[in-house]
């Protein structure tokens, strides 16, 4: 098991809801996710065609992800997210990194 | 137009081909993509269920992405990638970043 994992949620959204989704994710990250044990960082990516948002969260371990998914505040945030977007979540590991 | 953009390619792959795809992307990044004008960085994410790889590349501008897509070496790499995976590419901007 790798020591650090990346939780990626690929969210499909109607273009007119993309901004609301971004605000919900930023607010939820600030208020809930960033306070969770094992949280390292999050990057929220918005597609230029406005049909997708990708939430990339780094955690110290897969156990931190599981514990967060079971947390009531995080579950409530996930439920609010699912009201305006279609989530496609998964756990990933970094398989390559290159910089200029 | 934002000054920096993120090209994200969500690649669906058969589990027994995930490792070959990761090697192709790492090799292609090293040899071709990292040499292109405007390249900043790439992160290659492999899903634990082995069914996906997400390639996240940061560029100085959307024009750099378009020029790279038109480059013969990069197009050949994209064609080889499409032989073993189903690509879903898009251009994104960072809409939020949080760290612990």
Tab-separated table of C-alpha atoms in Angstrom:
chain	number	residue	atom	x	y	z
A	1	UNK	CA	0.000	0.000	0.000
A	2	UNK	CA	1.460	3.368	-0.960
A	3	UNK	CA	1.866	5.807	1.918
A	4	UNK	CA	0.139	8.756	0.193
A	5	UNK	CA	-2.975	8.612	-1.993
A	6	UNK	CA	-4.922	10.991	-4.201
A	7	UNK	CA	-8.714	11.067	-4.139
A	8	UNK	CA	-10.032	12.289	-7.494
A	9	UNK	CA	-13.686	13.157	-8.029
A	10	UNK	CA	-14.613	13.825	-11.665
A	11	UNK	CA	-17.833	15.842	-11.513
A	12	UNK	CA	-20.119	16.274	-14.520
A	13	UNK	CA	-22.193	19.446	-14.257
A	14	UNK	CA	-24.535	21.613	-16.318
A	15	UNK	CA	-22.584	24.658	-17.542
A	16	UNK	CA	-24.853	27.079	-15.690
A	17	UNK	CA	-24.146	25.217	-12.424
A	18	UNK	CA	-20.354	25.035	-12.731
A	19	UNK	CA	-19.708	28.209	-10.737
A	20	UNK	CA	-22.063	27.145	-7.922
A	21	UNK	CA	-20.283	23.768	-7.782
A	22	UNK	CA	-16.872	25.446	-7.574
A	23	UNK	CA	-18.071	27.639	-4.712
A	24	UNK	CA	-19.546	24.648	-2.865
A	25	UNK	CA	-16.297	22.683	-3.214
A	26	UNK	CA	-14.118	25.593	-2.109
A	27	UNK	CA	-16.348	26.312	0.859
A	28	UNK	CA	-16.571	22.626	1.837
A	29	UNK	CA	-12.819	22.172	1.527
A	30	UNK	CA	-12.150	25.168	3.737
A	31	UNK	CA	-14.764	24.273	6.353
A	32	UNK	CA	-14.692	20.436	6.443
A	33	UNK	CA	-12.135	18.614	4.312
A	34	UNK	CA	-9.035	20.654	5.192
A	35	UNK	CA	-9.715	19.976	8.896
A	36	UNK	CA	-9.766	16.181	8.472
A	37	UNK	CA	-6.902	13.964	9.694
A	38	UNK	CA	-4.402	13.149	6.953
A	39	UNK	CA	-5.421	16.019	4.649
A	40	UNK	CA	-2.486	17.305	2.575
A	41	UNK	CA	-3.898	19.491	-0.220
A	42	UNK	CA	-6.686	19.982	-2.732
A	43	UNK	CA	-6.760	21.385	-6.258
A	44	UNK	CA	-10.121	22.202	-7.884
A	45	UNK	CA	-9.993	22.202	-11.702
A	46	UNK	CA	-12.769	23.774	-13.817
A	47	UNK	CA	-13.103	22.838	-17.499
A	48	UNK	CA	-13.189	25.721	-19.968
A	49	UNK	CA	-16.292	24.147	-21.579
A	50	UNK	CA	-17.965	24.489	-18.132
A	51	UNK	CA	-19.210	20.861	-18.166
A	52	UNK	CA	-16.784	19.440	-15.610
A	53	UNK	CA	-15.047	20.072	-12.339
A	54	UNK	CA	-12.266	17.791	-11.099
A	55	UNK	CA	-11.499	17.750	-7.401
A	56	UNK	CA	-8.014	16.390	-6.625
A	57	UNK	CA	-7.293	15.798	-2.935
A	58	UNK	CA	-4.065	14.409	-1.526
A	59	UNK	CA	-4.210	12.398	1.694
A	60	UNK	CA	-1.613	10.711	3.851
A	61	UNK	CA	-3.331	7.310	3.468
A	62	UNK	CA	-6.333	5.510	1.986
A	63	UNK	CA	-7.590	5.063	5.558
A	64	UNK	CA	-7.898	8.879	5.839
A	65	UNK	CA	-10.129	8.854	2.730
A	66	UNK	CA	-12.335	6.087	4.150
A	67	UNK	CA	-12.644	7.829	7.514
A	68	UNK	CA	-13.584	11.093	5.785
A	69	UNK	CA	-16.216	9.374	3.641
A	70	UNK	CA	-17.751	8.011	6.860
A	71	UNK	CA	-17.731	11.425	8.567
A	72	UNK	CA	-21.231	13.013	8.805
A	73	UNK	CA	-20.111	16.527	7.784
A	74	UNK	CA	-18.175	15.199	4.791
A	75	UNK	CA	-21.097	12.947	3.805
A	76	UNK	CA	-23.448	15.940	3.941
A	77	UNK	CA	-21.058	17.874	1.687
A	78	UNK	CA	-20.945	14.926	-0.747
A	79	UNK	CA	-24.756	14.809	-0.763
A	80	UNK	CA	-25.001	18.551	-1.524
A	81	UNK	CA	-22.430	18.102	-4.303
A	82	UNK	CA	-24.466	15.242	-5.803
A	83	UNK	CA	-27.527	17.529	-5.928
A	84	UNK	CA	-25.920	19.725	-8.583
A	85	UNK	CA	-23.363	17.386	-10.188
A	86	UNK	CA	-22.787	13.737	-11.083
A	87	UNK	CA	-19.748	12.461	-9.164
A	88	UNK	CA	-17.247	9.847	-10.351
A	89	UNK	CA	-14.906	9.313	-7.389
A	90	UNK	CA	-11.808	7.110	-7.175
A	91	UNK	CA	-8.580	6.569	-5.310
A	92	UNK	CA	-5.336	7.049	-7.227
A	93	UNK	CA	-1.606	6.991	-6.624
A	94	UNK	CA	1.010	9.202	-8.280
A	95	UNK	CA	2.633	7.110	-11.032
A	96	UNK	CA	4.836	9.865	-12.447
A	97	UNK	CA	5.810	13.482	-11.866
A	98	UNK	CA	7.833	15.694	-14.178
A	99	UNK	CA	8.673	19.396	-14.000
A	100	UNK	CA	10.491	21.679	-16.404
B	1	UNK	CA	-8.271	34.200	-20.664
B	2	UNK	CA	-6.320	32.846	-17.692
B	3	UNK	CA	-2.555	32.928	-18.094
B	4	UNK	CA	-1.925	29.302	-17.057
B	5	UNK	CA	-4.027	26.285	-18.018
B	6	UNK	CA	-4.191	22.612	-17.091
B	7	UNK	CA	-4.669	19.947	-19.733
B	8	UNK	CA	-6.334	16.893	-18.199
B	9	UNK	CA	-6.650	13.610	-20.071
B	10	UNK	CA	-8.861	11.026	-18.338
B	11	UNK	CA	-7.821	7.679	-19.802
B	12	UNK	CA	-9.977	4.558	-19.495
B	13	UNK	CA	-7.881	1.401	-19.734
B	14	UNK	CA	-8.157	-2.349	-19.260
B	15	UNK	CA	-6.576	-3.262	-15.908
B	16	UNK	CA	-3.936	-5.459	-17.538
B	17	UNK	CA	-2.846	-2.507	-19.703
B	18	UNK	CA	-2.629	0.132	-16.969
B	19	UNK	CA	1.084	-0.395	-16.315
B	20	UNK	CA	1.947	-0.232	-20.047
B	21	UNK	CA	-0.046	3.012	-20.315
B	22	UNK	CA	1.787	4.529	-17.325
B	23	UNK	CA	5.139	3.637	-18.892
B	24	UNK	CA	4.110	5.117	-22.263
B	25	UNK	CA	2.977	8.372	-20.636
B	26	UNK	CA	6.110	8.692	-18.509
B	27	UNK	CA	8.359	7.970	-21.489
B	28	UNK	CA	6.427	10.345	-23.764
B	29	UNK	CA	6.450	13.105	-21.164
B	30	UNK	CA	10.195	12.795	-20.703
B	31	UNK	CA	11.007	12.602	-24.428
B	32	UNK	CA	8.385	14.882	-26.044
B	33	UNK	CA	5.996	16.821	-23.808
B	34	UNK	CA	8.508	18.192	-21.295
B	35	UNK	CA	10.533	19.684	-24.196
B	36	UNK	CA	7.554	21.651	-25.600
B	37	UNK	CA	7.276	25.443	-25.239
B	38	UNK	CA	5.169	26.482	-22.254
B	39	UNK	CA	5.429	23.146	-20.410
B	40	UNK	CA	5.329	23.581	-16.629
B	41	UNK	CA	4.696	20.147	-15.066
B	42	UNK	CA	2.873	16.833	-15.349
B	43	UNK	CA	1.392	14.487	-12.771
B	44	UNK	CA	0.325	10.992	-13.819
B	45	UNK	CA	-2.328	9.451	-11.531
B	46	UNK	CA	-3.113	5.707	-11.573
B	47	UNK	CA	-6.386	4.452	-10.084
B	48	UNK	CA	-6.113	1.689	-7.498
B	49	UNK	CA	-8.811	-0.260	-9.399
B	50	UNK	CA	-6.409	-0.180	-12.408
B	51	UNK	CA	-9.156	1.010	-14.791
B	52	UNK	CA	-8.002	4.610	-15.188
B	53	UNK	CA	-5.021	6.845	-15.594
B	54	UNK	CA	-5.333	10.634	-15.343
B	55	UNK	CA	-2.668	12.768	-16.962
B	56	UNK	CA	-2.563	16.314	-15.554
B	57	UNK	CA	-0.290	18.731	-17.436
B	58	UNK	CA	0.206	22.390	-16.594
B	59	UNK	CA	1.027	24.812	-19.420
B	60	UNK	CA	1.730	28.516	-19.552
B	61	UNK	CA	-1.183	29.091	-21.970
B	62	UNK	CA	-3.944	27.411	-23.984
B	63	UNK	CA	-1.943	28.300	-27.117
B	64	UNK	CA	0.864	26.026	-25.875
B	65	UNK	CA	-1.633	23.146	-25.640
B	66	UNK	CA	-2.934	23.784	-29.176
B	67	UNK	CA	0.605	24.006	-30.598
B	68	UNK	CA	1.543	20.742	-28.870
B	69	UNK	CA	-1.574	18.973	-30.184
B	70	UNK	CA	-0.506	20.041	-33.708
B	71	UNK	CA	3.087	18.823	-33.210
B	72	UNK	CA	3.840	15.550	-35.126
B	73	UNK	CA	5.763	13.890	-32.260
B	74	UNK	CA	3.037	14.740	-29.741
B	75	UNK	CA	0.326	13.563	-32.175
B	76	UNK	CA	2.164	10.253	-32.613
B	77	UNK	CA	2.316	9.863	-28.825
B	78	UNK	CA	-1.428	10.596	-28.591
B	79	UNK	CA	-2.100	7.991	-31.291
B	80	UNK	CA	-0.045	5.354	-29.431
B	81	UNK	CA	-1.905	6.224	-26.220
B	82	UNK	CA	-5.269	5.804	-27.988
B	83	UNK	CA	-4.217	2.301	-29.069
B	84	UNK	CA	-4.274	1.030	-25.484
B	85	UNK	CA	-6.659	3.493	-23.774
B	86	UNK	CA	-9.756	5.611	-24.409
B	87	UNK	CA	-8.844	9.288	-23.952
B	88	UNK	CA	-11.137	12.028	-22.634
B	89	UNK	CA	-9.087	15.240	-22.927
B	90	UNK	CA	-10.015	18.752	-21.841
B	91	UNK	CA	-8.601	22.129	-20.880
B	92	UNK	CA	-9.118	23.310	-17.307
B	93	UNK	CA	-8.185	26.202	-15.069
B	94	UNK	CA	-7.394	26.064	-11.366
B	95	UNK	CA	-10.538	27.224	-9.532
B	96	UNK	CA	-9.255	26.592	-6.006
B	97	UNK	CA	-6.158	25.438	-4.128
B	98	UNK	CA	-5.921	24.615	-0.440
B	99	UNK	CA	-3.075	23.153	1.615
B	100	UNK	CA	-2.879	22.070	5.235
